[in-house]
Amino acid sequence: MSHSRLLDELITALRCLPGVGPKSAQRAAFHLLERDREGGRRLGEVLAEAMARIGHCKRCRTLSEADLCAICADSGRDQSVLCAVENPIDATAIEASTGFRGTYFVLMGRLSPLDGIGPDELGLSELQQRLGEEPIEELIIATNLTVEGEATARYLSEMAAAAGVGASRIAHGVPLGSELEYIDSSTLAHAFAGRQRVRD
Amino acid sequence: MSHSRLLDELITALRCLPGVGPKSAQRAAFHLLERDREGGRRLGEVLAEAMARIGHCKRCRTLSEADLCAICADSGRDQSVLCAVENPIDATAIEASTGFRGTYFVLMGRLSPLDGIGPDELGLSELQQRLGEEPIEELIIATNLTVEGEATARYLSEMAAAAGVGASRIAHGVPLGSELEYIDSSTLAHAFAGRQRVRD
């Protein structure tokens, strides 16, 4: 409790942010009020607009304020390669790190029956339709290497096979720059089992 | 860069929060959009209102949307004891942890000539006036135990002496529950020098 009702409301409202507890909410509120009112005003405006206007791209399901996201609307992208990812952050990471010029399908989650997330929640019937109707030659499966991400990958690869579309899975193994002795054993086992022949 | 201009704007705007870098801004934006739109909407509203309406209490200088903050407006508070703190968070901490029923004077900073923060920036002439005119019997100086906080404390105690008001400084020493061997040496030296006679 502080000296002002509105300040208490601001501190409470800031706690909707992930990882923000009572202390950091307080610190953030004072920081904005004392040192960055313009930033706070701007954040308020953008939040209101974003919460009201951002929906999902009709084609790839990612977050977008337009019917089609910028990538789906870009006719220069290669329509023969489709990359399936769990969420928009993953697509952003692939855009930033790779030269990928195909399109995405954003699952907005992963198969998790215990949480009530099945194929319908991930829009997989739409994906199936696209695999059947569009000239897609490769489905790159870039779900995470977790139990659920792997189950989702298996489901997707079976869908691709049924539609006669080739499927690939991003490589998992030892990250660049790391040393074997510090790698966790599952990753090392994966990298070992997935070893590739050295070209001459 | 993501798939949506508005989403990029939201991620950028979130970075005005202290300690929020590009990755955590992205995570916060997706969290709000996917899992807590209502929280995000509410935060947007409260931010807009708080940035526009919260100013400073005319009497104690703390953050307040009213001319007088709740504590200064409360006639039940003891007007004979005034506690000087560096910022509103410190006042909130004292309210939460102690039974203090007096009033506060919130400096909104500390003397720091190199940063251009002198007595004027801390409203010390107003404090001097209050010490001279009001029936204040004790000024409790609760600035932090830093070089600047101590310099501020010394300045305040001289002001109190000049106005004929008794001044006290909150005790500094070994925190409760801590073990001597792990205490930093300055704190231990402070606690040792500030030892108090045990009552029989």
Tab-separated table of C-alpha atoms in Angstrom:
chain	number	residue	atom	x	y	z
A	1	MET	CA	0.000	0.000	0.000
A	2	SER	CA	1.343	3.371	-0.957
A	3	HIS	CA	0.110	6.911	-0.443
A	4	SER	CA	-2.023	6.984	-3.585
A	5	ARG	CA	-4.883	4.831	-4.899
A	6	LEU	CA	-3.913	5.333	-8.522
A	7	LEU	CA	-0.311	4.377	-7.783
A	8	ASP	CA	-1.508	1.184	-6.079
A	9	GLU	CA	-3.628	0.418	-9.133
A	10	LEU	CA	-0.637	0.934	-11.416
A	11	ILE	CA	1.529	-1.374	-9.285
A	12	THR	CA	-1.190	-4.039	-9.323
A	13	ALA	CA	-1.730	-3.708	-13.068
A	14	LEU	CA	2.004	-4.080	-13.792
A	15	ARG	CA	1.928	-7.512	-12.162
A	16	CYS	CA	0.175	-8.954	-15.230
A	17	LEU	CA	3.621	-8.951	-16.871
A	18	PRO	CA	5.443	-12.288	-16.675
A	19	GLY	CA	8.031	-12.480	-13.908
A	20	VAL	CA	6.961	-9.208	-12.281
A	21	GLY	CA	6.298	-9.552	-8.556
A	22	PRO	CA	5.286	-6.912	-5.993
A	23	LYS	CA	8.758	-5.403	-5.614
A	24	SER	CA	9.601	-5.111	-9.291
A	25	ALA	CA	6.106	-3.770	-10.058
A	26	GLN	CA	6.738	-1.038	-7.494
A	27	ARG	CA	10.137	-0.275	-8.950
A	28	ALA	CA	8.727	-0.152	-12.479
A	29	ALA	CA	5.900	2.191	-11.436
A	30	PHE	CA	8.280	4.632	-9.743
A	31	HIS	CA	10.717	4.436	-12.618
A	32	LEU	CA	8.026	5.399	-15.136
A	33	LEU	CA	6.565	8.161	-12.968
A	34	GLU	CA	9.876	9.713	-11.987
A	35	ARG	CA	12.078	9.136	-14.980
A	36	ASP	CA	10.120	8.123	-18.056
A	37	ARG	CA	6.577	9.479	-18.192
A	38	GLU	CA	6.750	9.744	-21.950
A	39	GLY	CA	7.693	6.053	-22.212
A	40	GLY	CA	4.882	5.119	-19.832
A	41	ARG	CA	2.339	7.171	-21.792
A	42	ARG	CA	3.485	5.588	-25.028
A	43	LEU	CA	3.321	2.084	-23.521
A	44	GLY	CA	-0.229	2.782	-22.349
A	45	GLU	CA	-1.309	3.849	-25.825
A	46	VAL	CA	0.373	0.962	-27.631
A	47	LEU	CA	-0.985	-1.580	-25.139
A	48	ALA	CA	-4.534	-0.358	-25.659
A	49	GLU	CA	-4.174	-0.480	-29.425
A	50	ALA	CA	-2.382	-3.838	-29.496
A	51	MET	CA	-4.826	-5.587	-27.157
A	52	ALA	CA	-7.763	-4.322	-29.202
A	53	ARG	CA	-6.404	-4.834	-32.698
A	54	ILE	CA	-3.931	-7.710	-32.814
A	55	GLY	CA	-5.577	-10.965	-33.826
A	56	HIS	CA	-4.300	-13.926	-35.804
A	57	CYS	CA	-3.193	-14.205	-39.420
A	58	LYS	CA	-5.852	-16.156	-41.308
A	59	ARG	CA	-3.276	-18.128	-43.194
A	60	CYS	CA	-0.465	-18.962	-40.773
A	61	ARG	CA	-2.164	-18.265	-37.398
A	62	THR	CA	0.593	-15.993	-36.100
A	63	LEU	CA	-0.191	-12.775	-34.220
A	64	SER	CA	-1.117	-10.038	-36.670
A	65	GLU	CA	-3.306	-6.962	-36.781
A	66	ALA	CA	-4.013	-7.524	-40.484
A	67	ASP	CA	-5.964	-10.454	-41.961
A	68	LEU	CA	-2.714	-11.670	-43.456
A	69	CYS	CA	0.615	-11.187	-41.661
A	70	ALA	CA	3.470	-9.471	-43.461
A	71	ILE	CA	5.084	-12.756	-44.459
A	72	CYS	CA	1.913	-14.407	-45.765
A	73	ALA	CA	1.079	-11.227	-47.668
A	74	ASP	CA	4.543	-11.121	-49.260
A	75	SER	CA	4.265	-12.630	-52.736
A	76	GLY	CA	8.068	-12.877	-52.899
A	77	ARG	CA	8.197	-15.693	-50.335
A	78	ASP	CA	8.750	-19.229	-51.542
A	79	GLN	CA	5.361	-20.968	-51.322
A	80	SER	CA	6.845	-24.435	-51.786
A	81	VAL	CA	8.459	-24.601	-48.332
A	82	LEU	CA	6.376	-24.365	-45.180
A	83	CYS	CA	7.963	-24.211	-41.736
A	84	ALA	CA	5.859	-25.286	-38.737
A	85	VAL	CA	6.765	-23.641	-35.421
A	86	GLU	CA	5.144	-23.640	-32.015
A	87	ASN	CA	4.789	-19.895	-31.563
A	88	PRO	CA	5.471	-16.507	-33.156
A	89	ILE	CA	8.710	-15.998	-31.199
A	90	ASP	CA	10.156	-19.119	-32.822
A	91	ALA	CA	9.238	-17.817	-36.291
A	92	THR	CA	10.879	-14.494	-35.420
A	93	ALA	CA	14.021	-16.296	-34.284
A	94	ILE	CA	14.169	-18.285	-37.549
A	95	GLU	CA	13.652	-15.094	-39.562
A	96	ALA	CA	16.472	-13.385	-37.667
A	97	SER	CA	18.979	-16.246	-37.763
A	98	THR	CA	18.476	-18.078	-41.029
A	99	GLY	CA	18.050	-17.114	-44.654
A	100	PHE	CA	14.693	-18.908	-44.791
A	101	ARG	CA	12.491	-17.418	-47.517
A	102	GLY	CA	9.528	-19.798	-47.343
A	103	THR	CA	6.390	-19.317	-45.260
A	104	TYR	CA	5.364	-20.398	-41.771
A	105	PHE	CA	2.586	-22.225	-40.050
A	106	VAL	CA	2.388	-21.142	-36.434
A	107	LEU	CA	0.741	-23.771	-34.240
A	108	MET	CA	0.303	-21.389	-31.288
A	109	GLY	CA	1.098	-24.282	-28.969
A	110	ARG	CA	1.947	-27.968	-29.117
A	111	LEU	CA	-0.029	-31.164	-28.707
A	112	SER	CA	-0.681	-31.633	-25.014
A	113	PRO	CA	-3.723	-33.849	-24.390
A	114	LEU	CA	-3.524	-33.404	-20.623
A	115	ASP	CA	-3.969	-29.647	-21.062
A	116	GLY	CA	-6.778	-30.193	-23.549
A	117	ILE	CA	-4.640	-29.120	-26.501
A	118	GLY	CA	-5.340	-31.417	-29.430
A	119	PRO	CA	-5.082	-31.105	-33.232
A	120	ASP	CA	-8.099	-28.759	-33.366
A	121	GLU	CA	-6.528	-26.222	-30.980
A	122	LEU	CA	-3.431	-26.132	-33.195
A	123	GLY	CA	-5.383	-25.630	-36.416
A	124	LEU	CA	-4.047	-28.878	-37.854
A	125	SER	CA	-7.058	-29.443	-40.119
A	126	GLU	CA	-6.226	-26.144	-41.851
A	127	LEU	CA	-2.633	-27.307	-42.195
A	128	GLN	CA	-3.812	-30.634	-43.622
A	129	GLN	CA	-5.949	-28.789	-46.150
A	130	ARG	CA	-3.016	-26.589	-47.189
A	131	LEU	CA	-0.712	-29.594	-47.541
A	132	GLY	CA	-3.303	-31.234	-49.794
A	133	GLU	CA	-4.211	-28.212	-51.937
A	134	GLU	CA	-1.116	-26.044	-52.216
A	135	PRO	CA	2.083	-26.770	-54.149
A	136	ILE	CA	4.058	-27.396	-50.964
A	137	GLU	CA	7.121	-29.562	-51.480
A	138	GLU	CA	8.635	-29.567	-48.011
A	139	LEU	CA	7.279	-29.194	-44.500
A	140	ILE	CA	10.095	-28.141	-42.152
A	141	ILE	CA	9.114	-29.168	-38.640
A	142	ALA	CA	10.701	-26.776	-36.131
A	143	THR	CA	8.832	-27.613	-32.950
A	144	ASN	CA	10.872	-27.697	-29.757
A	145	LEU	CA	12.788	-30.736	-28.626
A	146	THR	CA	10.530	-31.462	-25.662
A	147	VAL	CA	8.346	-34.520	-25.141
A	148	GLU	CA	5.312	-32.600	-26.389
A	149	GLY	CA	7.202	-30.875	-29.186
A	150	GLU	CA	8.481	-34.248	-30.383
A	151	ALA	CA	4.986	-35.776	-30.270
A	152	THR	CA	3.730	-32.808	-32.288
A	153	ALA	CA	6.580	-33.289	-34.769
A	154	ARG	CA	5.668	-36.955	-35.216
A	155	TYR	CA	2.013	-36.026	-35.776
A	156	LEU	CA	2.995	-33.399	-38.357
A	157	SER	CA	5.343	-35.732	-40.217
A	158	GLU	CA	2.574	-38.327	-40.478
A	159	MET	CA	0.224	-35.660	-41.831
A	160	ALA	CA	2.830	-34.649	-44.402
A	161	ALA	CA	3.400	-38.262	-45.425
A	162	ALA	CA	-0.351	-38.795	-45.848
A	163	ALA	CA	-0.494	-35.727	-48.108
A	164	GLY	CA	2.537	-36.859	-50.082
A	165	VAL	CA	4.623	-33.898	-48.934
A	166	GLY	CA	8.238	-34.357	-47.840
A	167	ALA	CA	8.906	-33.500	-44.199
A	168	SER	CA	12.127	-32.537	-42.453
A	169	ARG	CA	13.004	-31.885	-38.844
A	170	ILE	CA	15.526	-29.229	-37.775
A	171	ALA	CA	18.760	-30.773	-36.503
A	172	HIS	CA	19.299	-31.216	-32.807
A	173	GLY	CA	22.734	-31.624	-31.349
A	174	VAL	CA	25.628	-29.838	-29.701
A	175	PRO	CA	25.266	-26.025	-29.972
A	176	LEU	CA	28.028	-24.086	-31.665
A	177	GLY	CA	30.832	-22.946	-29.402
A	178	SER	CA	30.011	-25.367	-26.610
A	179	GLU	CA	32.327	-27.951	-25.110
A	180	LEU	CA	31.299	-31.589	-24.929
A	181	GLU	CA	32.109	-31.957	-21.250
A	182	TYR	CA	29.529	-29.321	-20.316
A	183	ILE	CA	26.712	-30.536	-22.578
A	184	ASP	CA	23.772	-32.301	-20.923
A	185	SER	CA	23.731	-36.019	-21.611
A	186	SER	CA	20.449	-36.107	-23.585
A	187	THR	CA	21.726	-33.520	-26.048
A	188	LEU	CA	24.997	-35.375	-26.391
A	189	ALA	CA	23.175	-38.667	-26.971
A	190	HIS	CA	21.027	-36.951	-29.637
A	191	ALA	CA	24.076	-35.471	-31.340
A	192	PHE	CA	25.866	-38.797	-31.243
A	193	ALA	CA	22.969	-40.804	-32.650
A	194	GLY	CA	22.333	-38.156	-35.305
A	195	ARG	CA	25.942	-38.021	-36.504
A	196	GLN	CA	26.462	-37.295	-40.196
A	197	ARG	CA	29.048	-38.731	-42.532
A	198	VAL	CA	31.868	-36.296	-43.305
A	199	ARG	CA	32.080	-35.533	-46.988
A	200	ASP	CA	35.449	-36.269	-48.619
B	1	MET	CA	11.328	-7.831	-36.221
B	2	SER	CA	8.155	-9.848	-36.123
B	3	HIS	CA	5.304	-10.348	-38.564
B	4	SER	CA	3.333	-7.323	-37.396
B	5	ARG	CA	4.101	-3.614	-37.125
B	6	LEU	CA	1.874	-3.152	-34.085
B	7	LEU	CA	3.503	-6.095	-32.324
B	8	ASP	CA	6.942	-4.581	-32.968
B	9	GLU	CA	5.706	-1.304	-31.511
B	10	LEU	CA	4.419	-3.091	-28.421
B	11	ILE	CA	7.754	-4.884	-27.933
B	12	THR	CA	9.632	-1.591	-28.306
B	13	ALA	CA	7.297	0.239	-25.919
B	14	LEU	CA	7.673	-2.463	-23.238
B	15	ARG	CA	11.408	-1.748	-23.136
B	16	CYS	CA	10.774	1.468	-21.201
B	17	LEU	CA	10.316	-0.770	-18.138
B	18	PRO	CA	13.446	-1.114	-15.988
B	19	GLY	CA	15.396	-4.317	-16.593
B	20	VAL	CA	13.388	-5.294	-19.684
B	21	GLY	CA	15.577	-6.086	-22.690
B	22	PRO	CA	14.607	-7.253	-26.195
B	23	LYS	CA	13.963	-10.883	-25.224
B	24	SER	CA	11.875	-10.235	-22.155
B	25	ALA	CA	9.908	-7.502	-23.973
B	26	GLN	CA	9.063	-10.078	-26.636
B	27	ARG	CA	8.067	-12.630	-24.040
B	28	ALA	CA	5.903	-10.078	-22.200
B	29	ALA	CA	4.151	-9.022	-25.413
B	30	PHE	CA	3.304	-12.605	-26.384
B	31	HIS	CA	2.234	-13.411	-22.854
B	32	LEU	CA	-0.227	-10.524	-22.773
B	33	LEU	CA	-1.591	-11.193	-26.274
B	34	GLU	CA	-1.944	-14.947	-25.849
B	35	ARG	CA	-2.794	-15.383	-22.225
B	36	ASP	CA	-3.811	-12.146	-20.565
B	37	ARG	CA	-5.445	-9.628	-22.894
B	38	GLU	CA	-7.656	-8.390	-20.089
B	39	GLY	CA	-4.573	-7.688	-17.942
B	40	GLY	CA	-2.888	-5.925	-20.843
B	41	ARG	CA	-5.949	-3.787	-21.549
B	42	ARG	CA	-6.207	-2.880	-17.888
B	43	LEU	CA	-2.493	-2.015	-17.709
B	44	GLY	CA	-2.890	0.229	-20.762
B	45	GLU	CA	-5.767	2.115	-19.143
B	46	VAL	CA	-4.102	2.505	-15.768
B	47	LEU	CA	-0.806	3.607	-17.331
B	48	ALA	CA	-2.538	6.321	-19.336
B	49	GLU	CA	-4.406	7.557	-16.277
B	50	ALA	CA	-1.410	7.349	-13.938
B	51	MET	CA	1.014	9.117	-16.287
B	52	ALA	CA	-1.490	11.918	-16.814
B	53	ARG	CA	-2.770	12.367	-13.282
B	54	ILE	CA	-0.129	11.405	-10.733
B	55	GLY	CA	1.859	14.407	-9.540
B	56	HIS	CA	3.397	15.221	-6.185
B	57	CYS	CA	1.829	15.822	-2.796
B	58	LYS	CA	2.107	19.526	-1.999
B	59	ARG	CA	3.039	18.845	1.574
B	60	CYS	CA	5.373	15.849	1.598
B	61	ARG	CA	6.399	15.702	-2.101
B	62	THR	CA	5.555	12.008	-2.524
B	63	LEU	CA	3.800	10.736	-5.661
B	64	SER	CA	0.084	11.442	-5.419
B	65	GLU	CA	-2.812	12.167	-7.738
B	66	ALA	CA	-4.405	14.420	-5.124
B	67	ASP	CA	-3.001	17.724	-3.892
B	68	LEU	CA	-2.411	16.052	-0.561
B	69	CYS	CA	-1.442	12.375	-0.337
B	70	ALA	CA	-3.496	10.023	1.816
B	71	ILE	CA	-1.097	10.299	4.765
B	72	CYS	CA	-0.823	14.096	4.719
B	73	ALA	CA	-4.611	14.332	4.400
B	74	ASP	CA	-5.135	12.020	7.385
B	75	SER	CA	-5.807	14.185	10.448
B	76	GLY	CA	-5.221	11.160	12.670
B	77	ARG	CA	-1.476	11.101	11.964
B	78	ASP	CA	0.868	12.447	14.604
B	79	GLN	CA	2.016	15.853	13.347
B	80	SER	CA	4.819	16.116	15.880
B	81	VAL	CA	7.045	13.465	14.255
B	82	LEU	CA	8.294	13.878	10.699
B	83	CYS	CA	10.240	11.147	8.917
B	84	ALA	CA	12.492	12.140	6.003
B	85	VAL	CA	13.026	9.450	3.355
B	86	GLU	CA	14.678	9.473	-0.050
B	87	ASN	CA	11.772	8.161	-2.082
B	88	PRO	CA	8.174	6.937	-1.900
B	89	ILE	CA	9.206	3.265	-1.835
B	90	ASP	CA	11.093	3.872	1.397
B	91	ALA	CA	8.028	5.513	2.942
B	92	THR	CA	5.921	2.549	1.824
B	93	ALA	CA	8.432	0.139	3.398
B	94	ILE	CA	8.330	2.045	6.698
B	95	GLU	CA	4.522	2.066	6.625
B	96	ALA	CA	4.477	-1.683	6.025
B	97	SER	CA	7.116	-2.666	8.591
B	98	THR	CA	6.797	-0.269	11.493
B	99	GLY	CA	3.997	1.139	13.591
B	100	PHE	CA	4.986	4.689	12.611
B	101	ARG	CA	1.995	7.044	12.884
B	102	GLY	CA	3.731	10.350	12.132
B	103	THR	CA	4.069	11.974	8.725
B	104	TYR	CA	6.728	11.888	6.011
B	105	PHE	CA	8.852	14.229	4.002
B	106	VAL	CA	9.881	12.556	0.764
B	107	LEU	CA	13.050	14.077	-0.671
B	108	MET	CA	12.620	12.374	-4.088
B	109	GLY	CA	16.387	11.900	-4.196
B	110	ARG	CA	19.476	12.651	-2.151
B	111	LEU	CA	22.119	15.352	-2.185
B	112	SER	CA	24.419	14.634	-5.088
B	113	PRO	CA	26.222	17.772	-6.262
B	114	LEU	CA	27.941	15.957	-9.133
B	115	ASP	CA	24.514	15.070	-10.579
B	116	GLY	CA	23.275	18.611	-10.015
B	117	ILE	CA	21.043	17.584	-7.113
B	118	GLY	CA	21.293	20.175	-4.373
B	119	PRO	CA	18.997	21.347	-1.548
B	120	ASP	CA	16.610	23.034	-4.006
B	121	GLU	CA	15.985	19.836	-5.962
B	122	LEU	CA	15.076	18.051	-2.721
B	123	GLY	CA	12.684	20.778	-1.558
B	124	LEU	CA	14.751	21.446	1.543
B	125	SER	CA	13.615	25.079	1.837
B	126	GLU	CA	10.041	23.802	2.236
B	127	LEU	CA	11.264	21.374	4.876
B	128	GLN	CA	13.118	24.187	6.660
B	129	GLN	CA	9.935	26.257	6.653
B	130	ARG	CA	7.909	23.391	8.084
B	131	LEU	CA	10.489	22.743	10.802
B	132	GLY	CA	10.310	26.419	11.751
B	133	GLU	CA	6.541	26.862	11.648
B	134	GLU	CA	4.963	23.561	12.605
B	135	PRO	CA	4.898	21.929	16.045
B	136	ILE	CA	7.402	19.257	14.989
B	137	GLU	CA	9.280	17.707	17.891
B	138	GLU	CA	11.353	15.073	16.127
B	139	LEU	CA	12.782	14.690	12.640
B	140	ILE	CA	13.529	11.014	11.968
B	141	ILE	CA	16.167	10.846	9.249
B	142	ALA	CA	15.726	7.619	7.269
B	143	THR	CA	17.921	8.266	4.239
B	144	ASN	CA	19.969	5.327	2.991
B	145	LEU	CA	23.360	4.429	4.421
B	146	THR	CA	25.291	5.425	1.308
B	147	VAL	CA	27.847	8.215	1.006
B	148	GLU	CA	25.205	10.526	-0.472
B	149	GLY	CA	22.477	9.377	1.903
B	150	GLU	CA	24.783	10.067	4.848
B	151	ALA	CA	25.701	13.525	3.512
B	152	THR	CA	21.984	14.243	3.149
B	153	ALA	CA	21.387	13.006	6.691
B	154	ARG	CA	24.061	15.327	8.028
B	155	TYR	CA	22.552	18.278	6.139
B	156	LEU	CA	19.094	17.464	7.494
B	157	SER	CA	20.309	17.119	11.079
B	158	GLU	CA	21.985	20.527	10.859
B	159	MET	CA	18.736	22.017	9.525
B	160	ALA	CA	16.830	20.451	12.417
B	161	ALA	CA	19.344	21.753	14.949
B	162	ALA	CA	19.102	25.266	13.479
B	163	ALA	CA	15.306	25.107	13.826
B	164	GLY	CA	15.531	23.771	17.370
B	165	VAL	CA	13.971	20.452	16.434
B	166	GLY	CA	15.387	17.170	17.748
B	167	ALA	CA	16.723	14.867	15.029
B	168	SER	CA	17.248	11.106	15.053
B	169	ARG	CA	18.782	8.708	12.580
B	170	ILE	CA	17.454	5.168	12.039
B	171	ALA	CA	19.815	2.551	13.465
B	172	HIS	CA	22.280	0.839	11.192
B	173	GLY	CA	23.843	-2.464	12.122
B	174	VAL	CA	23.618	-6.205	11.767
B	175	PRO	CA	20.284	-7.240	10.199
B	176	LEU	CA	18.079	-9.647	12.123
B	177	GLY	CA	18.766	-13.321	11.486
B	178	SER	CA	22.183	-12.777	9.994
B	179	GLU	CA	25.435	-14.289	11.210
B	180	LEU	CA	28.402	-12.088	12.038
B	181	GLU	CA	30.866	-14.053	9.930
B	182	TYR	CA	28.882	-13.306	6.761
B	183	ILE	CA	28.285	-9.604	7.404
B	184	ASP	CA	30.290	-7.112	5.329
B	185	SER	CA	32.944	-5.362	7.362
B	186	SER	CA	31.513	-1.813	7.086
B	187	THR	CA	28.171	-2.926	8.498
B	188	LEU	CA	29.912	-4.791	11.284
B	189	ALA	CA	32.084	-1.756	12.079
B	190	HIS	CA	28.928	0.402	12.188
B	191	ALA	CA	27.135	-2.044	14.438
B	192	PHE	CA	30.148	-2.277	16.745
B	193	ALA	CA	30.655	1.465	17.023
B	194	GLY	CA	26.915	2.002	17.533
B	195	ARG	CA	26.602	-0.593	20.327
B	196	GLN	CA	24.048	0.160	22.987
B	197	ARG	CA	24.225	-0.510	26.695
B	198	VAL	CA	22.158	-3.494	27.808
B	199	ARG	CA	19.501	-2.532	30.301
B	200	ASP	CA	19.690	-4.371	33.618
